[in-house]
Coordinates of C-alpha atoms and ligand atoms in Angstrom, one line a residue:
Chain M
M1 CA -18.1 284.6 135.7
Q2 CA -19.2 287.4 134.3
A3 CA -17.1 290.1 136.9
T4 CA -17.3 294.0 135.7
E5 CA -14.0 295.5 136.2
T6 CA -13.1 298.8 136.1
D7 CA -10.2 300.3 135.0
T8 CA -9.3 303.8 137.0
R9 CA -5.4 304.3 135.9
S10 CA -5.1 308.1 134.4
G11 CA -4.1 309.9 131.4
N12 CA -0.7 309.3 129.2
G13 CA 0.4 312.9 129.8
T14 CA -0.6 314.3 126.5
G15 CA -3.0 316.7 127.8
E16 CA -5.1 315.3 125.9
P17 CA -8.8 315.3 126.8
S18 CA -10.0 312.4 124.6
R19 CA -10.4 309.4 126.2
I20 CA -13.9 307.9 125.4
P21 CA -15.3 305.1 127.5
V22 CA -15.7 301.6 126.1
V23 CA -17.2 298.4 126.8
L24 CA -15.1 295.5 125.9
T25 CA -15.6 291.8 127.1
I26 CA -11.9 290.1 127.4
N27 CA -11.7 286.7 127.7
G28 CA -15.2 286.4 129.3
T29 CA -14.7 289.3 131.9
E30 CA -16.7 292.4 131.1
R31 CA -14.6 295.4 131.4
R32 CA -15.3 299.0 131.4
L33 CA -12.1 301.0 130.0
E34 CA -11.8 304.4 128.8
V35 CA -9.1 304.7 125.7
E36 CA -7.3 307.1 124.2
P37 CA -8.7 306.9 120.2
W38 CA -5.2 306.2 119.2
T39 CA -5.0 303.0 121.3
T40 CA -4.5 299.8 119.5
L41 CA -6.1 296.6 120.8
L42 CA -2.6 295.0 120.9
D43 CA -1.5 298.3 122.9
L44 CA -4.5 298.0 125.3
L45 CA -3.9 294.6 125.6
R46 CA -0.5 294.3 126.4
E47 CA 0.6 297.6 128.0
R48 CA -2.7 298.0 130.3
L49 CA -4.6 295.0 130.9
D50 CA -1.2 293.3 131.4
L51 CA -2.2 290.4 128.8
T52 CA 1.1 290.2 126.9
G53 CA 0.6 286.6 125.3
S54 CA -0.7 288.5 122.6
K55 CA 2.9 289.6 120.8
K56 CA 4.1 292.6 118.8
G57 CA 5.7 291.3 115.9
C58 CA 6.0 293.6 113.3
D59 CA 2.8 296.7 114.7
H60 CA 1.9 296.8 110.8
G61 CA -0.5 293.4 110.1
Q62 CA 2.4 291.7 108.0
C63 CA 3.3 289.1 111.1
G64 CA 0.7 287.9 112.7
A65 CA 2.1 287.5 116.2
C66 CA -0.8 289.4 117.4
T67 CA -3.6 287.8 116.1
V68 CA -6.5 287.8 119.0
L69 CA -10.6 286.6 118.7
V70 CA -12.7 289.8 118.5
D71 CA -16.3 288.3 118.2
D72 CA -15.1 285.0 117.1
R73 CA -13.2 286.2 114.0
R74 CA -9.4 286.2 114.0
V75 CA -7.9 290.0 113.4
N76 CA -5.0 291.3 113.8
A77 CA -4.7 293.2 116.9
C78 CA -2.3 295.6 116.2
L79 CA -4.1 297.1 113.2
T80 CA -7.5 297.6 115.3
L81 CA -8.2 300.8 117.1
A82 CA -9.8 299.5 121.1
V83 CA -12.2 302.4 120.6
M84 CA -13.8 301.0 117.8
L85 CA -14.5 297.8 119.3
D86 CA -17.2 299.2 122.0
G87 CA -19.4 296.5 122.8
A88 CA -17.0 293.7 121.5
S89 CA -16.3 290.2 123.0
V90 CA -11.9 289.8 122.3
T91 CA -10.6 286.3 123.1
T92 CA -7.2 286.1 123.3
V93 CA -4.7 283.5 123.8
E94 CA -4.9 283.5 127.7
G95 CA -8.5 283.4 127.7
L96 CA -8.5 280.0 125.3
A97 CA -7.8 277.4 128.4
Q98 CA -11.2 276.4 130.1
D99 CA -11.6 274.9 133.7
G100 CA -7.8 274.7 133.6
Q101 CA -7.8 272.3 130.6
L102 CA -6.0 273.5 127.5
H103 CA -7.8 274.2 124.4
P104 CA -7.5 271.2 121.9
V105 CA -4.9 273.7 119.8
Q106 CA -2.8 274.1 122.4
D107 CA -2.7 270.3 123.4
A108 CA -1.8 269.7 119.8
F109 CA 1.1 272.1 119.7
V110 CA 2.6 270.5 122.7
E111 CA 2.3 267.4 121.3
H112 CA 3.5 268.1 118.0
D113 CA 6.0 270.4 119.0
A114 CA 4.8 273.0 116.7
F115 CA 7.2 275.9 117.9
Q116 CA 10.8 276.9 119.2
C117 CA 11.1 280.4 120.7
G118 CA 7.3 280.2 121.0
Y119 CA 7.3 283.8 119.9
C120 CA 4.6 283.0 116.6
T121 CA 2.6 280.6 118.9
P122 CA 0.1 282.7 120.6
G123 CA -1.1 284.1 117.2
Q124 CA -0.7 281.0 115.6
I125 CA -2.8 279.4 118.2
C126 CA -5.6 282.1 117.9
S127 CA -5.3 281.9 114.4
A128 CA -6.0 278.4 114.2
V129 CA -8.8 278.9 116.5
G130 CA -10.1 280.8 113.9
L131 CA -9.7 278.7 110.7
L132 CA -11.1 276.0 112.6
K133 CA -14.4 277.9 113.7
E134 CA -14.4 279.4 109.8
G135 CA -14.9 275.5 108.9
R136 CA -12.8 276.2 105.1
A137 CA -9.8 274.3 105.3
Q138 CA -9.9 270.6 104.2
S139 CA -6.4 270.0 102.7
D140 CA -3.1 270.4 104.1
D141 CA -2.7 273.0 101.3
E142 CA -5.8 274.6 102.4
I143 CA -4.2 274.7 106.3
R144 CA -0.9 276.2 104.8
E145 CA -2.8 278.8 102.7
L146 CA -5.3 280.0 105.0
M147 CA -2.5 280.0 108.3
S148 CA -0.4 282.2 106.0
G149 CA -1.1 285.3 107.9
N150 CA 1.1 283.7 110.6
L151 CA 4.6 284.0 110.1
C152 CA 7.2 281.8 111.9
R153 CA 11.1 282.6 111.6
C154 CA 11.7 279.6 113.3
G155 CA 10.6 277.8 110.6
A156 CA 8.1 275.4 113.0
Y157 CA 5.5 275.5 109.6
V158 CA 5.5 271.6 109.4
N159 CA 4.6 270.7 113.0
I160 CA 2.1 273.9 113.0
V161 CA 0.4 272.1 110.5
A162 CA 0.4 268.9 111.4
A163 CA -1.4 270.3 114.8
V164 CA -3.7 271.9 113.1
R165 CA -4.5 268.7 111.2
Q166 CA -4.7 267.2 114.2
V167 CA -7.2 269.0 115.8
M168 CA -9.2 269.1 112.3
D169 CA -9.6 265.6 112.4
G170 CA -10.5 265.2 115.7
T171 CA -7.6 262.5 116.6
G172 CA -6.0 263.6 119.2
A173 CA -4.0 261.6 121.8
G174 CA -4.8 263.7 124.8
R175 CA -8.9 264.3 124.3
Chain T
M1 CA 0.7 307.8 115.1
N2 CA -0.7 311.3 115.8
R3 CA -3.4 312.7 118.1
F4 CA -6.7 312.7 116.7
S5 CA -10.3 313.1 117.9
Y6 CA -13.0 310.3 116.7
V7 CA -16.4 310.3 116.2
R8 CA -19.0 307.3 115.8
P9 CA -21.8 308.4 113.2
D10 CA -25.0 306.0 112.8
A11 CA -26.0 307.6 109.7
V12 CA -24.5 308.1 106.0
A13 CA -25.6 311.8 106.1
A14 CA -24.1 312.5 109.1
A15 CA -20.8 310.7 108.3
V16 CA -20.7 312.9 104.8
R17 CA -21.3 315.7 106.9
E18 CA -18.5 315.5 109.6
R19 CA -16.2 315.0 106.5
A20 CA -17.2 317.8 104.3
S21 CA -17.0 320.0 107.5
D22 CA -13.1 318.8 108.5
P23 CA -10.7 318.5 105.7
G24 CA -8.4 316.7 107.7
A25 CA -10.7 314.0 109.0
R26 CA -10.8 310.5 107.3
F27 CA -13.3 307.7 107.1
I28 CA -12.3 304.5 108.9
A29 CA -13.5 300.9 108.1
G30 CA -11.4 298.1 108.7
G31 CA -8.5 300.0 109.6
T32 CA -5.9 297.8 107.6
N33 CA -4.5 300.4 105.4
L34 CA -5.2 303.9 107.1
L35 CA -3.6 302.7 110.4
D36 CA -0.8 301.1 108.5
L37 CA 0.0 304.5 107.2
M38 CA -0.7 306.7 110.1
K39 CA 1.8 304.1 111.9
Y40 CA 4.4 305.5 109.4
D41 CA 3.2 309.3 109.6
V42 CA 2.3 309.1 105.9
E43 CA -1.6 309.8 107.1
A44 CA -1.6 312.2 110.0
P45 CA -5.9 312.5 110.5
S46 CA -6.9 315.3 112.6
R47 CA -10.1 313.0 113.2
L48 CA -11.5 309.6 112.4
I49 CA -14.9 308.9 111.2
D50 CA -15.8 305.6 112.6
I51 CA -18.1 304.3 109.3
T52 CA -18.3 301.1 111.0
R53 CA -22.2 301.5 112.4
L54 CA -23.2 302.4 109.4
P55 CA -26.2 300.3 107.7
L56 CA -23.8 299.2 104.4
R57 CA -23.3 295.3 105.7
D58 CA -25.8 293.9 103.4
I59 CA -25.5 292.1 99.8
Q60 CA -28.6 292.7 98.0
E61 CA -30.3 291.3 94.6
I62 CA -30.7 294.0 92.4
D63 CA -31.6 293.5 88.6
G64 CA -29.9 290.3 88.1
G65 CA -27.1 291.6 89.9
L66 CA -26.0 292.0 93.4
R67 CA -25.3 295.1 95.5
I68 CA -22.5 295.1 98.0
G69 CA -22.6 297.1 100.5
A70 CA -19.2 299.1 101.4
L71 CA -18.8 297.8 105.0
V72 CA -18.9 293.8 103.7
P73 CA -15.6 292.3 105.0
N74 CA -13.7 290.9 102.2
S75 CA -13.8 287.4 103.9
D76 CA -17.9 287.7 104.1
L77 CA -18.3 288.3 100.5
A78 CA -15.7 286.0 99.3
Y79 CA -17.4 283.3 101.4
D80 CA -21.0 284.4 100.6
P81 CA -22.3 281.6 98.6
R82 CA -24.2 284.1 95.8
I83 CA -20.7 285.3 95.2
E84 CA -19.5 281.9 95.2
E85 CA -21.4 280.4 92.7
R86 CA -22.4 283.4 90.4
Y87 CA -19.4 285.6 90.8
P88 CA -16.1 283.0 91.4
L89 CA -14.0 285.2 89.8
L90 CA -14.6 287.9 92.6
A91 CA -14.3 285.3 95.2
S92 CA -11.3 283.6 94.2
A93 CA -9.7 287.2 93.2
I94 CA -10.4 288.2 97.3
L95 CA -9.0 285.0 98.2
A96 CA -5.5 285.6 96.6
G97 CA -5.3 288.8 98.3
A98 CA -3.9 289.7 102.2
S99 CA -4.2 286.9 104.4
P100 CA -7.1 285.6 106.5
Q101 CA -7.1 288.0 109.5
L102 CA -6.8 290.9 107.3
R103 CA -9.6 289.7 105.1
N104 CA -12.0 289.7 108.2
M105 CA -11.2 293.4 108.5
A106 CA -10.6 294.6 105.1
T107 CA -14.0 296.0 103.6
T108 CA -15.3 296.4 100.5
G109 CA -14.9 300.2 100.2
G110 CA -11.5 300.3 102.0
N111 CA -10.1 297.5 99.6
L112 CA -11.0 299.9 96.5
L113 CA -9.4 303.1 98.7
Q114 CA -6.1 301.8 99.7
R115 CA -3.8 303.7 98.5
T116 CA -2.3 303.2 95.5
R117 CA 1.6 303.5 96.8
C118 CA 5.2 301.9 96.9
V119 CA 7.9 301.1 99.5
Y120 CA 9.0 305.1 99.3
F121 CA 5.6 306.3 99.7
Y122 CA 5.8 304.8 103.0
D123 CA 9.5 306.4 103.8
T124 CA 9.1 309.8 104.6
A125 CA 12.9 309.9 104.3
T126 CA 12.8 309.9 100.9
P127 CA 10.9 311.9 97.7
C128 CA 7.7 311.0 96.6
N129 CA 5.5 312.9 94.5
K130 CA 2.4 311.1 95.5
R131 CA 3.0 311.6 99.2
T132 CA 4.2 315.0 98.7
P133 CA 3.6 316.7 95.3
G134 CA 6.6 318.0 93.9
S135 CA 9.4 316.5 95.5
G136 CA 10.3 313.7 92.8
C137 CA 9.8 310.0 92.6
S138 CA 12.3 308.1 94.3
A139 CA 11.2 304.8 92.4
I140 CA 12.2 306.0 88.4
G141 CA 15.9 305.2 89.0
G142 CA 15.5 303.5 92.1
I143 CA 13.9 300.3 93.4
N144 CA 11.3 299.6 90.9
R145 CA 11.1 295.8 90.7
Q146 CA 7.0 295.8 91.9
H147 CA 6.4 298.8 89.8
A148 CA 4.2 299.9 86.6
I149 CA 4.4 299.2 83.2
L150 CA 1.4 300.7 81.9
G151 CA 0.0 304.2 82.0
A152 CA 2.7 305.4 84.1
S153 CA 3.9 309.0 84.1
E154 CA 7.4 310.8 84.6
H155 CA 5.4 312.0 87.6
C156 CA 4.5 308.3 89.7
I157 CA 5.2 304.8 88.5
A158 CA 3.3 303.0 91.5
T159 CA 1.0 300.0 91.5
N160 CA -2.0 299.4 92.9
P161 CA -2.5 296.5 95.0
S162 CA -5.8 295.0 95.2
D163 CA -6.8 292.2 93.9
M164 CA -10.5 292.4 94.3
G165 CA -10.3 295.5 92.4
V166 CA -9.3 293.5 89.1
A167 CA -11.7 290.9 89.3
L168 CA -14.2 294.2 89.3
A169 CA -12.7 295.7 86.5
A170 CA -13.4 292.4 84.7
L171 CA -16.9 292.3 85.8
R172 CA -17.2 295.8 84.9
A173 CA -18.8 296.8 88.4
N174 CA -20.0 300.3 89.6
V175 CA -19.3 302.5 92.3
R176 CA -22.5 303.9 94.1
V177 CA -21.1 306.8 96.4
A178 CA -22.7 309.7 98.6
G179 CA -22.0 313.2 98.8
P180 CA -23.4 316.3 100.2
D181 CA -25.3 316.7 97.1
G182 CA -26.4 313.3 96.9
E183 CA -26.0 310.0 95.1
R184 CA -24.0 308.8 91.7
T185 CA -22.3 306.0 90.4
I186 CA -19.1 305.7 89.2
P187 CA -18.2 303.0 86.7
F188 CA -15.5 301.3 87.8
S189 CA -13.1 302.1 85.0
E190 CA -13.7 305.3 85.6
F191 CA -13.2 305.0 89.1
H192 CA -9.2 305.2 90.0
R193 CA -7.2 307.6 88.0
L194 CA -3.8 307.3 86.2
P195 CA -0.8 309.2 87.9
G196 CA -0.6 311.9 85.3
D197 CA 0.6 315.2 86.9
E198 CA -1.6 314.8 90.1
P199 CA -0.2 311.3 91.6
Q200 CA -1.5 312.1 94.2
R201 CA -4.5 311.5 93.6
D202 CA -5.7 307.8 93.0
N203 CA -9.2 307.9 92.4
N204 CA -12.0 310.4 91.1
L205 CA -14.0 310.3 94.6
A206 CA -14.4 313.6 96.0
A207 CA -13.0 314.1 99.5
D208 CA -16.5 314.3 101.2
E209 CA -17.8 311.2 99.1
L210 CA -18.4 308.2 100.9
I211 CA -18.8 304.7 99.2
L212 CA -22.3 303.6 100.0
S213 CA -21.9 299.8 97.7
V214 CA -20.5 298.2 94.8
D215 CA -23.1 296.7 92.2
L216 CA -22.2 293.9 90.2
P217 CA -24.0 293.6 87.0
A218 CA -26.0 290.5 85.8
E219 CA -23.2 288.9 83.5
H220 CA -21.1 287.1 85.8
F221 CA -19.2 284.5 83.8
A222 CA -19.2 281.6 86.3
A223 CA -18.4 278.7 84.2
N224 CA -15.2 280.3 82.3
Y225 CA -12.9 282.5 84.4
T226 CA -10.1 282.6 86.0
Y227 CA -7.7 284.8 88.5
L228 CA -4.3 284.2 88.2
K229 CA -1.9 285.9 90.6
L230 CA 2.1 285.6 90.2
R231 CA 4.2 286.9 93.1
E232 CA 7.2 286.7 95.1
R233 CA 6.3 284.0 97.7
L234 CA 2.9 281.9 97.2
S235 CA 0.9 283.5 99.7
Y236 CA 0.5 286.7 101.7
A237 CA 2.4 288.8 99.0
F238 CA 1.4 291.9 96.5
A239 CA 1.1 290.4 92.8
L240 CA 3.7 291.4 90.2
V241 CA 1.5 290.5 87.6
S242 CA -1.9 289.0 88.2
V243 CA -5.0 288.6 85.3
A244 CA -8.4 288.5 85.9
A245 CA -9.8 286.6 82.9
A246 CA -13.5 285.8 81.8
L247 CA -14.8 284.1 78.7
R248 CA -18.2 283.5 77.4
L249 CA -18.2 280.2 75.1
E250 CA -20.7 279.7 72.1
D251 CA -19.3 276.7 69.7
G252 CA -15.6 276.8 70.9
K253 CA -15.8 280.2 69.9
I254 CA -15.6 283.6 72.3
A255 CA -18.7 285.7 72.5
E256 CA -17.7 287.8 75.4
A257 CA -14.2 287.9 76.9
R258 CA -13.2 290.5 79.8
L259 CA -9.4 290.9 80.4
A260 CA -8.0 293.0 83.3
L261 CA -4.6 292.8 85.0
G262 CA -3.0 294.0 88.8
G263 CA 0.2 295.2 89.9
V264 CA 1.2 296.5 86.5
A265 CA -0.5 299.9 86.0
H266 CA -1.7 302.7 89.0
K267 CA -5.0 301.4 88.6
P268 CA -6.7 298.0 87.7
W269 CA -6.0 298.0 83.8
R270 CA -8.4 297.1 81.4
D271 CA -8.4 297.5 77.6
E272 CA -11.4 297.4 75.3
E273 CA -9.5 296.9 72.3
A274 CA -7.9 293.5 73.4
E275 CA -11.3 292.5 74.8
E276 CA -12.9 293.4 71.5
L277 CA -10.3 291.6 69.6
L278 CA -11.2 288.4 71.3
R279 CA -14.9 288.2 70.4
G280 CA -16.0 285.7 67.7
Q281 CA -12.4 284.5 67.6
P282 CA -11.7 280.6 68.6
A283 CA -11.1 279.9 72.1
E284 CA -7.2 279.2 71.5
R285 CA -3.7 280.1 72.2
A286 CA -3.2 282.0 68.8
S287 CA -6.1 284.4 69.8
F288 CA -4.8 284.6 73.4
E289 CA -1.2 285.2 72.1
Q290 CA -2.8 288.6 69.8
A291 CA -4.6 289.9 72.8
A292 CA -1.9 289.6 75.1
L293 CA 0.2 291.7 72.7
R294 CA -2.6 294.2 72.2
I295 CA -2.8 295.0 76.2
L296 CA 0.4 295.2 76.3
S297 CA 1.3 297.4 73.4
G298 CA 2.5 300.4 75.3
A299 CA 4.3 298.6 78.2
R300 CA 7.5 300.0 79.2
G301 CA 9.7 299.2 82.0
F302 CA 12.1 301.1 84.6
G303 CA 14.8 298.8 85.0
E304 CA 14.3 296.4 87.3
N305 CA 10.8 295.8 86.5
D306 CA 11.5 294.9 82.8
F307 CA 11.0 291.4 83.3
K308 CA 7.1 292.3 84.1
I309 CA 6.3 292.5 80.2
E310 CA 6.8 289.2 79.0
L311 CA 5.7 287.7 82.6
A312 CA 2.4 289.1 82.1
R313 CA 2.3 288.3 78.5
R314 CA 2.5 284.9 79.4
A315 CA 0.4 285.6 82.3
I316 CA -2.6 286.8 80.6
V317 CA -2.2 283.6 77.5
R318 CA -2.2 281.6 80.6
A319 CA -5.3 282.9 82.3
L320 CA -7.0 282.5 79.0
E321 CA -6.2 279.0 78.7
Q322 CA -7.6 278.7 82.1
A323 CA -10.5 280.2 81.6
A324 CA -11.4 278.6 78.1
A325 CA -10.5 275.2 80.0
G326 CA -13.0 276.3 82.8
T327 CA -9.9 275.0 84.8
P328 CA -9.9 277.9 87.5
Q329 CA -6.4 278.8 89.2
S330 CA -6.9 277.3 92.8
Q331 CA -6.0 279.8 95.6
S332 CA -4.8 277.3 98.3
D333 CA -2.8 274.6 95.6
K334 CA -0.7 277.4 94.0
R335 CA 0.3 275.3 90.9
V336 CA -0.1 276.9 87.7
Q337 CA -1.8 274.1 85.7
Ligands
LIG401 C1 0.4 293.3 105.3 C2 -0.8 293.3 104.1 C3 -1.0 292.5 102.9 C4 -1.8 292.8 102.4 N1 -2.2 292.1 101.2 C5 -2.9 292.5 100.2 C6 -3.2 291.8 99.0 O1 -2.2 290.9 98.9 N2 -3.8 291.9 98.0 C7 -4.6 292.9 98.1 O2 -5.4 293.3 97.8 N3 -4.8 293.3 99.4 C8 -3.9 293.5 100.4 N4 -3.6 294.4 101.6 C9 -4.9 295.4 101.8 C10 -5.7 295.2 102.3 O3 -6.9 294.7 101.3 C11 -6.0 296.8 102.6 O4 -5.9 297.2 103.3 C12 -8.1 296.7 103.0 O5 -8.7 296.0 101.9 C13 -8.5 298.2 103.0 O6 -9.9 298.0 103.6 P1 -10.0 299.1 105.0 O7 -11.4 298.5 105.3 O8 -9.3 298.4 106.0 O9 -9.4 300.1 104.5 P2 -9.3 301.4 105.9 O10 -8.1 301.1 106.2 O11 -10.2 301.3 106.7 O12 -9.7 302.7 104.7 C14 -8.7 302.3 103.5 C15 -9.4 304.0 102.8 O13 -10.0 304.2 102.0 C16 -11.0 304.9 102.7 N5 -12.5 304.4 103.5 C17 -12.7 303.2 103.7 N6 -14.0 303.1 103.5 C18 -14.6 304.3 102.8 C19 -15.9 304.3 102.3 N7 -16.8 303.3 102.2 N8 -16.4 305.8 101.5 C20 -15.1 306.2 101.6 N9 -14.0 306.4 101.7 C21 -13.5 305.2 102.8 C22 -10.8 305.3 104.7 O14 -10.7 306.7 104.7 C23 -9.0 305.1 103.7 O15 -8.4 306.3 103.4 C24 -2.8 294.4 102.5 C25 -2.7 294.9 103.6 C26 -1.6 294.6 104.7 C27 -1.6 295.5 105.6
LIG402 S1 6.3 305.4 92.2 FE1 4.8 307.3 93.0 S2 4.4 306.3 95.1 FE2 6.4 305.5 94.5 S3 8.2 306.8 95.1 FE3 7.3 307.3 92.9 S4 6.0 309.3 93.5 FE4 6.5 307.8 95.3
LIG403 S1 2.0 292.4 115.0 FE1 0.3 292.4 114.0 S2 0.6 291.7 112.3 FE2 3.1 291.7 113.4
LIG404 S1 8.4 279.3 117.2 FE1 10.1 280.9 116.6 S2 9.1 282.2 115.7 FE2 7.5 280.6 115.6

């Protein structure tokens, strides 16, 4: 599904001439965009591309609500400048499901009730997908430590660990 | 965030030229410290020089040691098999810092140049000599639980928050830099500065110098080491006190010792006399107590952080015991054995 879209929305009224062309592949779709250098990846996703799954909790790298995958690595979108990603591939929570099927981590979060308000959840899920790709966590202690960049105000941590554990062990009830 | 222009040079010389031609410009690598500060208007660069496409991403063998490119991400460094096997102290210290996401972004050079700082440094409504020289230090007589107990001055009592830097101090790394006049190498102990009467300067790098690599010497202490980090919660918090300890043991005696502290000073704190004191001593508690007393001999609290002196003393002894026993602190199961 390689569509190419060109963003045609224009300036932000500052009179700055400094929009810079970048090519980003976002959830599998190549997008040619022009961005001001001060636009963070998080603001680009939420404010211009209507991908509001990634959340802005702190905007300072402290909470993990903005976690997305850049070239398959989990990062904080709030501390990433979009212009610096020219050529990169970005996956947000909206891009995890394939062919109408939830990603196994999404299934596991549902199965384990790994959330309450859901605000931290897109970041938790992207972070867990990153953690599984890294393959460093074995024990529950290691899952907790390697998920520590994602805070949950509702305190759903116990069920989040159980959900990640289930995918890691491949013991999901669904598939 | 202020408005700025953006360039992305693909050669070191071009990056250095850009920086030299505009005093308001800043290099940006992982961006995790610089953008954080820009969002608080503590930094407001006229131009960002994106150095992430420079060819500084390799880890190479040199003289029995390793040369770590300035752009190697913290997570790649910590999980590199050569680092895990030969410099586990460095891997452990890196994994004790920040979060997995931040470590994926943060670079080797950027980590060393993250600002020595405190809460007031971030708050532009308060006086801070580091942010605005001459305005005063809000932490002296203010909130100073996180602050320095060693090497502070009446102008600034902030601490350097890098965990990686504490291990690099213990390992006696060198920092290789490039400037308009060529390259030079700075021993790690001379890289960061104490605040003195110029707290705005965290290190001895010139404004137009770029870090190329961090070079690790051959001696790596893979058998007897630990990185012990004590903080307000078990993960994802800056150190109150951290200790990098490394020993080379021969017949139960200490042939060589390395000891560096984090969270206690404006720079990663090392004391050669304390290391010297351990040499030739039996690897046991009494020797460790002596070294702890020596390294903390000039320690002084500022009220809320008085507890750090005793905390540091105990942490040093415990860390040296962990190192001697070959039972390094786990960075996932945080129980201190
Ligand atoms: C929420 C949070 C928690 C954190 N917790 C910890 C922690 O527990 N322990 C810890 O150690 N750290 C912690 N950090 C700090 C983190 O490790 C640093 O922000 C990071 O290492 C900086 O690297 P960077 O590549 O992102 O630097 P950048 O932000 O890109 O740059 C930092 C500075 O270095 C300069 N610079 C970068 N590269 C070079 C170069 N090659 N040559 C010359 N100048 C250069 C830049 O101009 C800038 O001034 C935390 C950060 C956050 C946001
Ligand atoms: S300790 Fe240093 S950084 Fe903190 S307020 Fe004082 S001068 Fe500023
Ligand atoms: S919004 Fe990015 S870490 Fe909180
Ligand atoms: S579910 Fe509410 S913050 Fe995590």
